[in-house]
XYZ file of C-alpha atoms in Angstrom:
566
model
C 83.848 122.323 106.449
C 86.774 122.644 104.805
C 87.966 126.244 106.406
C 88.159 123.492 109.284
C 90.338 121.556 108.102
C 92.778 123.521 105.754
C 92.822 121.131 102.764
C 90.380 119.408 100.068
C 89.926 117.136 97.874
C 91.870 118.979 95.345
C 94.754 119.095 97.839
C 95.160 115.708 98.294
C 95.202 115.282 94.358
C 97.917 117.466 94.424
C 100.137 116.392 97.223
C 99.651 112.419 95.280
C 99.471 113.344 91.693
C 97.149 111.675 89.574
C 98.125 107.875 90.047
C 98.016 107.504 93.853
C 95.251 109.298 94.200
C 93.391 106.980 91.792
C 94.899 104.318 93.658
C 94.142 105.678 97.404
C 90.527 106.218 96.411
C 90.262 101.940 96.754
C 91.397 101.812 100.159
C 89.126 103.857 101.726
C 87.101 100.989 103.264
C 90.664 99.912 104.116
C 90.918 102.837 107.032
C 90.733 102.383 110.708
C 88.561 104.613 113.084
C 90.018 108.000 112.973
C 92.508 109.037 115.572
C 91.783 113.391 115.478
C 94.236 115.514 117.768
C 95.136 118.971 117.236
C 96.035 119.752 113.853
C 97.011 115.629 113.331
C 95.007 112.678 111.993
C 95.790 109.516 112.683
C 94.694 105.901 111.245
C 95.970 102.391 110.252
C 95.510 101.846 106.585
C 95.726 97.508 105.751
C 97.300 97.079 102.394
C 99.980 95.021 101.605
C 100.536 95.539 105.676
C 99.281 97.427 108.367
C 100.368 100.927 107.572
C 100.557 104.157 110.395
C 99.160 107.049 108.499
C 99.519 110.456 110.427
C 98.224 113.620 108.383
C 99.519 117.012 110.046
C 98.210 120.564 108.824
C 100.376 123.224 109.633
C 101.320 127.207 108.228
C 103.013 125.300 104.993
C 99.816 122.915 104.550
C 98.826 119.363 104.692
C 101.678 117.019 104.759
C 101.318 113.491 105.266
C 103.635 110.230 106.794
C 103.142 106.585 106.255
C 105.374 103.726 107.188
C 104.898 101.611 103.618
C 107.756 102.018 101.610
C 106.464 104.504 99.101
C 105.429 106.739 101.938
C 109.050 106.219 103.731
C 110.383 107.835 101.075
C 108.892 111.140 101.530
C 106.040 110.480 98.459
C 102.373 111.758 99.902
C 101.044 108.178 99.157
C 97.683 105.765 98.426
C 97.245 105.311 102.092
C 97.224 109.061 103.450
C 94.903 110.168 100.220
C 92.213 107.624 101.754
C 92.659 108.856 104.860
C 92.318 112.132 103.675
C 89.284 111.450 102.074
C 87.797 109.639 104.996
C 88.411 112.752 106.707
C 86.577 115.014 104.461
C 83.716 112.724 104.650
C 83.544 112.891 108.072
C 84.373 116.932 107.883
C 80.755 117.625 109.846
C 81.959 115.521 113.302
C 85.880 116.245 113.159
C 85.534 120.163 114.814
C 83.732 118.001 117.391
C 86.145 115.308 117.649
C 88.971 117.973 117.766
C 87.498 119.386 120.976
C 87.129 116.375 122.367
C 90.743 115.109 121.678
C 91.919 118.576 123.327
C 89.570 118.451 126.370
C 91.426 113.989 126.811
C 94.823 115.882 126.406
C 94.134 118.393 129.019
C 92.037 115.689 131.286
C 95.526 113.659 131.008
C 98.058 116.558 131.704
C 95.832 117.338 134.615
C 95.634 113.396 135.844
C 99.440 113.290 135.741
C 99.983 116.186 137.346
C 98.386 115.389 140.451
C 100.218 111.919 140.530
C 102.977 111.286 143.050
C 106.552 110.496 141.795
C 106.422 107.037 142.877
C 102.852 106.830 141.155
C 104.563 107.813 137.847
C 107.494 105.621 138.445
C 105.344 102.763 138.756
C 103.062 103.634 135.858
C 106.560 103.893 133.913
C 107.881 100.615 134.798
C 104.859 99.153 133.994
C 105.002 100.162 130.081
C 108.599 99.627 130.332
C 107.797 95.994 130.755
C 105.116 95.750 128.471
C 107.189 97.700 125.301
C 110.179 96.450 124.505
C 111.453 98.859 122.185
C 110.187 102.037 124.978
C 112.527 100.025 127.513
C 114.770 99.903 124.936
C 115.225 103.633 124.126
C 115.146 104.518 128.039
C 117.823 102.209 128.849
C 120.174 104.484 126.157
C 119.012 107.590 127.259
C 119.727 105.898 130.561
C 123.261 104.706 129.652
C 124.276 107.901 127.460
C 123.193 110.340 130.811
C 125.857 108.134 133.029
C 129.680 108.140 133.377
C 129.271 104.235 132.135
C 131.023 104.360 128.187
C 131.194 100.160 128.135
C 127.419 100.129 128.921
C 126.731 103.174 126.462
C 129.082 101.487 123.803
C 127.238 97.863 124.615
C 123.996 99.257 124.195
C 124.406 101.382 120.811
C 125.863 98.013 119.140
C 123.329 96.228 119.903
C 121.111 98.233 118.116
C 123.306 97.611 114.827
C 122.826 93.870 115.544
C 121.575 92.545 112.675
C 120.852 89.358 114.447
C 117.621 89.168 115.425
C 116.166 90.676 111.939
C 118.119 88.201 109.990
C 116.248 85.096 109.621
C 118.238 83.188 107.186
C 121.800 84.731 107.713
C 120.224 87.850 105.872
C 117.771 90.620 106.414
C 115.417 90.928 103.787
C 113.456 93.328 102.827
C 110.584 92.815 104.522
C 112.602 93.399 107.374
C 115.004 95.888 106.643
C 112.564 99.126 107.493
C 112.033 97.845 111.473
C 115.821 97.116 111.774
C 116.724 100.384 110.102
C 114.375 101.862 112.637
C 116.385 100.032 115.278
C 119.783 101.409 114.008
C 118.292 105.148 113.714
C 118.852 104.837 117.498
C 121.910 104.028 117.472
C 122.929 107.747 115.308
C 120.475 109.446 117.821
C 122.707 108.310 121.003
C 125.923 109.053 119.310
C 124.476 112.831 118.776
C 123.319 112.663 122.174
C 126.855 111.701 123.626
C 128.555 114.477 121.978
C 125.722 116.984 122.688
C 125.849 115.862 126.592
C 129.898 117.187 126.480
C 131.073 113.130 125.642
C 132.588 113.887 122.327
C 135.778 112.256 122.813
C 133.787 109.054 123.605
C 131.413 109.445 120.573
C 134.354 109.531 118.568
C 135.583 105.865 119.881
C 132.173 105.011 119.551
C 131.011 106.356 116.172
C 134.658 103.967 115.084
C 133.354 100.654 116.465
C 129.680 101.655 115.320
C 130.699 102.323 111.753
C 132.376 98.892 111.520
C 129.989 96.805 112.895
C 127.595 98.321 110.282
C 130.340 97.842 107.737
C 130.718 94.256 108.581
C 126.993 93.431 107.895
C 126.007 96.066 105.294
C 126.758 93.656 102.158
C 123.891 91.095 104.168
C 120.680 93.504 103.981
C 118.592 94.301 101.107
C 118.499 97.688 101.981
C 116.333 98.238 98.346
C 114.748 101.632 99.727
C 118.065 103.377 100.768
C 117.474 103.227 104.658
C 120.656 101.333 106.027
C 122.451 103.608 104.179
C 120.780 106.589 105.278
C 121.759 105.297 108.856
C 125.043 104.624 107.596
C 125.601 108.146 106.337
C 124.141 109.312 109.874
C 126.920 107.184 112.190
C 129.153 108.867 109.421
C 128.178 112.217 110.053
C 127.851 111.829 114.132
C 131.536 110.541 114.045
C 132.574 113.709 112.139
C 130.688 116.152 114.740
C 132.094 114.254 117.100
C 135.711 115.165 115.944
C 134.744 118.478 115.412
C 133.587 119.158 118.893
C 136.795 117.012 120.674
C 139.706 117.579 118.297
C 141.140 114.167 118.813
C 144.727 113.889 117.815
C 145.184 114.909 114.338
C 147.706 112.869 113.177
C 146.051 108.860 114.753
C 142.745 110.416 113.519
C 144.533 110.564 110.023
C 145.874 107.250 110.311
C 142.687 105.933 111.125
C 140.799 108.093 108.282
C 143.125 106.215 105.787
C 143.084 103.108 107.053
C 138.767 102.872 107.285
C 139.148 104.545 103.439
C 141.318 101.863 102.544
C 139.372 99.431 103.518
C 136.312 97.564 102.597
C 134.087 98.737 105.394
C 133.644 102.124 104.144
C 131.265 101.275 101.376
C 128.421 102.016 103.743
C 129.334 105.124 105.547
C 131.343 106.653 102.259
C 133.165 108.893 104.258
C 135.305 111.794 102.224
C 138.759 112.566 103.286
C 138.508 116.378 102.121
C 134.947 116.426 104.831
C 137.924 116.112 107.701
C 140.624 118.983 106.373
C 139.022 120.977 109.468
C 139.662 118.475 112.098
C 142.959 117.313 110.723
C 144.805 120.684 110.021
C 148.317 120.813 108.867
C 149.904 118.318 110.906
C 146.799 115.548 109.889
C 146.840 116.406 106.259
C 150.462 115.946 105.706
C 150.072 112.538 107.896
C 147.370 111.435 105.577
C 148.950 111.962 102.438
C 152.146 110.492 103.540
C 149.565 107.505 103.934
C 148.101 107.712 100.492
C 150.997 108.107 98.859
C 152.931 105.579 100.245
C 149.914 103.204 99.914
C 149.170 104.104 95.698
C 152.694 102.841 95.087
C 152.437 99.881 96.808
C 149.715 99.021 95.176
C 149.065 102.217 91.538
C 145.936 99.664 89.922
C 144.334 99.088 93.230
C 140.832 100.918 92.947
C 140.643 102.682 96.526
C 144.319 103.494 96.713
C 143.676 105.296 93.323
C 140.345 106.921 94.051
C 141.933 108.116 97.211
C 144.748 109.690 95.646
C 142.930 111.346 93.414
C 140.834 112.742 95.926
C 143.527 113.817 97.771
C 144.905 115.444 94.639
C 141.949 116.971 94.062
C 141.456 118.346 96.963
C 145.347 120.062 96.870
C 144.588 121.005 93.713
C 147.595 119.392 91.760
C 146.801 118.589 88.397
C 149.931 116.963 86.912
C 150.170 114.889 89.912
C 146.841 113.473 89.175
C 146.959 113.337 85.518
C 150.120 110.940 86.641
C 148.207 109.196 89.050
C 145.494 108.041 86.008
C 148.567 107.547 83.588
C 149.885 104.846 85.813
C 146.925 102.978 84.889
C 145.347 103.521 81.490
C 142.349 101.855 80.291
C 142.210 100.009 77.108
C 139.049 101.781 76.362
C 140.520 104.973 76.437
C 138.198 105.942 79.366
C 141.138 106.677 81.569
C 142.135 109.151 78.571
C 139.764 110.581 78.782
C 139.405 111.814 82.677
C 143.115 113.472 82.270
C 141.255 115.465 79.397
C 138.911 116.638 81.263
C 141.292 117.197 84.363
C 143.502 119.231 81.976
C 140.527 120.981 80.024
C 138.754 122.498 83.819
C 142.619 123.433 84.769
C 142.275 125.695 81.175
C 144.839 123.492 79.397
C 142.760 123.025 76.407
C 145.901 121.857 74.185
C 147.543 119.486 76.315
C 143.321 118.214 76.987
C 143.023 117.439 73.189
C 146.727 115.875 72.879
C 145.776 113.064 76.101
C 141.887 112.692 74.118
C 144.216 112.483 70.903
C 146.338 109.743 72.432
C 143.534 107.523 73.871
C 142.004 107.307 70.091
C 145.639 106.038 69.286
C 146.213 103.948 72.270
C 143.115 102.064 72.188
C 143.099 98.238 72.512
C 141.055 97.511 69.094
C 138.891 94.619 71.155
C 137.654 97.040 73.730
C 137.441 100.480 72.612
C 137.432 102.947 71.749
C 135.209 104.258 74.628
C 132.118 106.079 73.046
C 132.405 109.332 75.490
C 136.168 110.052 74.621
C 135.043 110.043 70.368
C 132.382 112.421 71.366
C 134.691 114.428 73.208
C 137.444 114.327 70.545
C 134.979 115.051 67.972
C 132.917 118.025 69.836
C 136.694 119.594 69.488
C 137.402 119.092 65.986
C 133.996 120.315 65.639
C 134.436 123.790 67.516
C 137.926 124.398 66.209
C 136.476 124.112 62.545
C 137.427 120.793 61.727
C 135.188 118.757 59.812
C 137.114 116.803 57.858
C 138.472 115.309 61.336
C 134.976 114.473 62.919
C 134.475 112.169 59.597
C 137.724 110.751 59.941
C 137.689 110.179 63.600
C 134.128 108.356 63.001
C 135.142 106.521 59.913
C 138.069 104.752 61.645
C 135.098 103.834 64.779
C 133.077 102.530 62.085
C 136.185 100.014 61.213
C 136.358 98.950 64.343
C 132.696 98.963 65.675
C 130.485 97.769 62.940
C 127.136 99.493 63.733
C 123.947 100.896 63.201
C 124.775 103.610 65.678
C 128.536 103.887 63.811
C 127.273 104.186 60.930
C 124.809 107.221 61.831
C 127.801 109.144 63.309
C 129.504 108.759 60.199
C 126.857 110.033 57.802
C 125.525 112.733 60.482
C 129.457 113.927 60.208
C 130.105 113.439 56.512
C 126.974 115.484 55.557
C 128.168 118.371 58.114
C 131.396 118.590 56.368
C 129.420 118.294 52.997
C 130.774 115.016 51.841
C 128.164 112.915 52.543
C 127.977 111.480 48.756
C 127.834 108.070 46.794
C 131.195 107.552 47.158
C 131.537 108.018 51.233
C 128.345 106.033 51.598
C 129.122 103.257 49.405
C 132.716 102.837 51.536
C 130.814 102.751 54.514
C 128.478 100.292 53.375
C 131.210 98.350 52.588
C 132.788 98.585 55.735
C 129.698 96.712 57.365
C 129.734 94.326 54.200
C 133.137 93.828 54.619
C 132.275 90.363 57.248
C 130.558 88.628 54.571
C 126.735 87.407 54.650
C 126.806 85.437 58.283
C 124.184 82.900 57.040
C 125.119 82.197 53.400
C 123.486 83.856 49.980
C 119.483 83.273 50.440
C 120.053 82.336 53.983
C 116.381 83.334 56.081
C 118.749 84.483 59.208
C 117.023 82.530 61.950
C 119.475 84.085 64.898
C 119.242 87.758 66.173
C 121.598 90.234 66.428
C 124.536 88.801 64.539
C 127.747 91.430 63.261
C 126.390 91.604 59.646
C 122.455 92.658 60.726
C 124.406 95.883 60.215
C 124.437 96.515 56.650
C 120.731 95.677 56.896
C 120.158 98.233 59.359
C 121.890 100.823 58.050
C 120.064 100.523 54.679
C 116.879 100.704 55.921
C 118.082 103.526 57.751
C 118.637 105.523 54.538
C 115.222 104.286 53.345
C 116.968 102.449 50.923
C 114.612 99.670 51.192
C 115.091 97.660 48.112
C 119.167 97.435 48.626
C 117.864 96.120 52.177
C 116.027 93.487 50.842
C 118.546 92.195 48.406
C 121.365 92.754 51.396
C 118.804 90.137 53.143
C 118.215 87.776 50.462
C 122.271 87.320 50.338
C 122.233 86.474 53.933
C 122.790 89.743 56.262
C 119.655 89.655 57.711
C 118.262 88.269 60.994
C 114.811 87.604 61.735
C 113.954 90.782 63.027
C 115.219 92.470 59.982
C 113.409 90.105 57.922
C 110.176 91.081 59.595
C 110.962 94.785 59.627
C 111.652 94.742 55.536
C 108.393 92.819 55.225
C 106.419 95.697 57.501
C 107.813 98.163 55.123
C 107.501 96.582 51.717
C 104.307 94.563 51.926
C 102.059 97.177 49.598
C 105.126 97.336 46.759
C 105.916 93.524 47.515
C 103.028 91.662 48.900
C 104.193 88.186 47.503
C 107.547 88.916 49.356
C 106.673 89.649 52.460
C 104.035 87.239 52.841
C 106.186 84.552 52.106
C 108.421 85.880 55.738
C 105.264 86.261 57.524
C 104.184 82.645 56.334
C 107.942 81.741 57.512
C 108.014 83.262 60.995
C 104.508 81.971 61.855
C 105.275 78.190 61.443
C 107.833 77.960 64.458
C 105.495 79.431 66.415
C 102.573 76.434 65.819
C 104.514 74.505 68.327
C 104.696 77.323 71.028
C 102.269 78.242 73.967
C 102.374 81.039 76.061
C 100.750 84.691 75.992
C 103.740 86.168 74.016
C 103.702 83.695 70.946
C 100.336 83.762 70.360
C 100.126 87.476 70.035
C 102.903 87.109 67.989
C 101.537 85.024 65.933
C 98.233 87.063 65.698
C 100.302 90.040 64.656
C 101.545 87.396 61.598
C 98.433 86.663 60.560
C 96.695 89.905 60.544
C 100.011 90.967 58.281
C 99.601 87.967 56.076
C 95.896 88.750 55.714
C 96.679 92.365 54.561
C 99.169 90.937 51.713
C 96.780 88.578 50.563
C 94.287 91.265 50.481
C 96.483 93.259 48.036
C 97.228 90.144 46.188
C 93.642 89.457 45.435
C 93.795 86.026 47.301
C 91.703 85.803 50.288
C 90.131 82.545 49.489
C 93.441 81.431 49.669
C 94.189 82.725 52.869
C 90.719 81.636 53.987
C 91.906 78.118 53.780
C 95.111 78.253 55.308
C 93.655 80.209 58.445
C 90.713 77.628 58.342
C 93.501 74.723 58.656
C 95.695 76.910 61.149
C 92.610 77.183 63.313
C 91.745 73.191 63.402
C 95.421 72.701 64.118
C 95.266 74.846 67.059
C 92.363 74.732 68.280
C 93.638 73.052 72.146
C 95.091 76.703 72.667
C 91.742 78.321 73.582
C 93.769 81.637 74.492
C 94.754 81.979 71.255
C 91.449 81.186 69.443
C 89.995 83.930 71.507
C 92.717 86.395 70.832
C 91.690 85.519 66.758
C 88.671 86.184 67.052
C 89.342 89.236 68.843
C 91.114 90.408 65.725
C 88.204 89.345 63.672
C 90.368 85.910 61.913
């Protein structure tokens, strides 16, 4: 049966992958009587909703469409592998079903045929009045096909209303599929007005379009991508649009800039450089008259900026852009950073390091310095055969950013350039010492995360285990630390680390919840092993006898113990 239908089992486990096919394989009692054409299968699937499923099989193979999210997406999903499968299980009736769906098609095409005009009118009307959103598609097709632009520019915004999807002043996203579908219209008539000869219309139109859509955009959760996708389409029908009617170069530039500058262009994202074509000479030099004069007004604000450097870009002119960033540096050093890579691509290597140089220098101590540009500054020293200037470069980031992650670059450096000894490593550790123990000598670090945890971390990073402990037991440590040391030393120091697992497990008594009582199984499975290699587990006996009685209320817990065997 299957040379019948093109595809198997194996197919559809391919098309899914593993997961949704697993999954698909429970909905099959989930799938509505078959709907079998002509090389199409069709079926409503009832999942979280009523899903469409339509199954194709053409010269590239079985592909498959479903309205649920996943499937919107273009993923072969849950609901077209059970309808897939329902079709193979019905693969000895569907060569008969086929034949009988082509013998309806040609009984229709036959039936309509021999129908008068004013018969099909009628039958026309009367699913015009029955299906809204059929009436609502012929009245475009209707509108767009007459001389009428106010009716054809009425009709295409209402389909951007957001109105009637909005229930609470917002679409969700339960709803943000069927308006999207709405909208999709709306691209579809624009294309259709320029296609009919109406370009200079679907240019006016595309405008008003756009901003409506702009106006509302920030008020859907369009989670899935689809707004936008309709977004980018009014974006792209606008720019055919110009294409095909040439509109005056220099007003279309002065409307380019002013939609860029704007905040209704975070929808459509238009590009200036996409419009060089339609603009020409005359429109580019208007537009960057525009730009320019618009950056100095205003050299921090962020679409001014990003537009002059596209602009720049686009001409080409590094210097001008490298002074378009310099007018507004970061305190990171991330702006440093982009003129170094301007400068590098132009093949201005030197003048690339000097700017990377600079934003090391530059950098506002509290904020930087930005952990891309010390990569990039250090990937440098690196090729040009400096070592000694990758460790110092990471040295003075370990001064000012007292990490785990610091103090890795610095070794991972040091040892490169060979230097990697007692006496670098000692400095470093004193570096992260250098804050002083955050909860006093013999403190038990109840918080998480503190500056200091450092010099824990890094120690235990070396495998320097006992320095770690004794870094804890002066106060460095936080209680994550203090259960990592006691994971790691419990077989040399049993009495030790018992005595944090016994610590940790006592807040927890007075907790509920799933989380804290596997935590506090973990505990007690750890404390169990240490009083194992102590030789005490009568003693241990008795306290988990006594923990037990305590908490006994918490029946999730005392079945989690005993699922552990305490």
């Amino acid at each position: 049966m299957t040379h019948e239908l093109g595809f198997t089992e194996g197919d559809l486990r391919r098309l899914a992958g593993a997961r949704s096919f697993q999954r698909g394989l429970g909905y099959l009692t989930a799938v509505s009587p078959l709907e079998i054409g002509d090389g199409t299968v069709a079926a409503t699937v009832d999942g979280t909703d009523a899903y469409e499923v339509e199954l194709s099989e053409g010269e590239d193979g079985l592909t498959g469409g479903c309205d649920c999210p996943y499937g919107q997406e273009g993923n072969f999903c849950k609901h077209c592998v059970a309808v897939g499968l329902t079709v193979l299980g019905q693969a000895e009736s569907v060569p008969r079903q086929r034949a009988a769906a082509m013998s309806r098609a040609r009984q229709l095409d036959t039936w309509l045929e021999s129908r008068t005009r004013d018969e099909l009118l009628s039958l026309v009307r009367e699913h015009l009045a029955g299906d809204r959103d059929l009436r609502r598609r012929m009245e475009l097709r209707a509108a767009t096909a007459g001389d009428d632009l106010g009716a054809v520019r009425e009709r295409i915004l209402s389909l951007l209303d957001t109105g009637p999807f909005a229930r609470y002043g917002y679409i969700e996203y339960a709803d943000s599929h069927a308006y999207g579908q709405q909208a999709a219209e709306a691209v579809t008539a624009l294309r259709t007005l320029t296609g009919s000869g109406r370009a200079a219309d679907a240019v006016e139109v595309a405008r008003e379009a756009m901003r409506s859509l702009g106006r509302t955009y920030g008020e859907i959760d369009d989670s899935d991508g689809v707004i936008g996708e309709v977004a980018a389409g009014l974006a792209q029908a606008h720019l055919d649009a110009c294409l095909a009617a040439r509109p005056d170069p220099e007003r279309t530039a002065d409307w380019l800039v002013e939609h860029l500058l704007g905040d209704l262009n975070d929808a459509t994202d238009i590009d200036l450089a996409d419009y060089q074509e339609v603009l020409g000479e005359p429109g580019l030099t208007r537009a960057r008259e525009l730009v320019v004069s618009a950056w100095r007004s205003n050299p921090k604000g962020w679409a001014e900026k990003y537009l002059m450097e596209r602009l720049l870009k686009a001409e080409g002119s590094v210097d001008a852009l490298v002074a378009v960033h310099a007018a507004d540096l970061s305190p990171t050093g991330a702006t440093h950073l982009v003129i170094a890579r301007e400068l590098e691509q132009a093949g201005r290597a030197a003048e690339s390091l000097e700017w990377a140089e600079r934003g090391l220098r530059e950098v506002d101590p509290g904020h930087g310095p930005d952990s891309d540009l010390v990569d990039f500054v250090c990937e440098r020293y690196s090729r040009a055969g400096r070592p000694a200037d990758v460790v110092a470069v990471r040295r003075d980031v370990l001064l000012n950013r007292r990490s785990l992650a610091a103090y890795q670059d610095l070794r991972t450096a040091a040892r490169a350039a060979g230097g990697w000894g007692d006496t670098e490593r000692a400095a470093a550790l004193d570096v992260l010492r250098a804050d002083g123990p955050p909860h006093g000598r013999h403190g038990h670090g109840d918080g998480y995360g503190h500056r200091g945890a450092a010099l824990v971390d890094a120690l235990m990073d070396d495998g320097d285990h006992d320095a770690a402990w004794q870094a804890a037991a002066d106060g460095y440590a936080d209680q994550r630390q203090w259960r990592a040391l006691a994971d790691r030393l419990r077989h040399r120091r049993p009495a030790d680390a018992l005595a944090v697992y016994l610590r940790h497990i006592e807040p927890l008594r007075a907790r509920t919840g799933d989380s804290t009582y596997e935590q506090l199984t973990a505990l007690l499975l750890s404390a169990r092993a240490c009083h194992r290699t102590l030789g005490t587990e009568g003693e241990f006996a008795a306290y988990l006898a006594a923990l037990r009685v305590d908490q006994k209320r918490k029946r999730k817990l005392m079945s989690m113990l005993e699922a552990h065997g305490l």
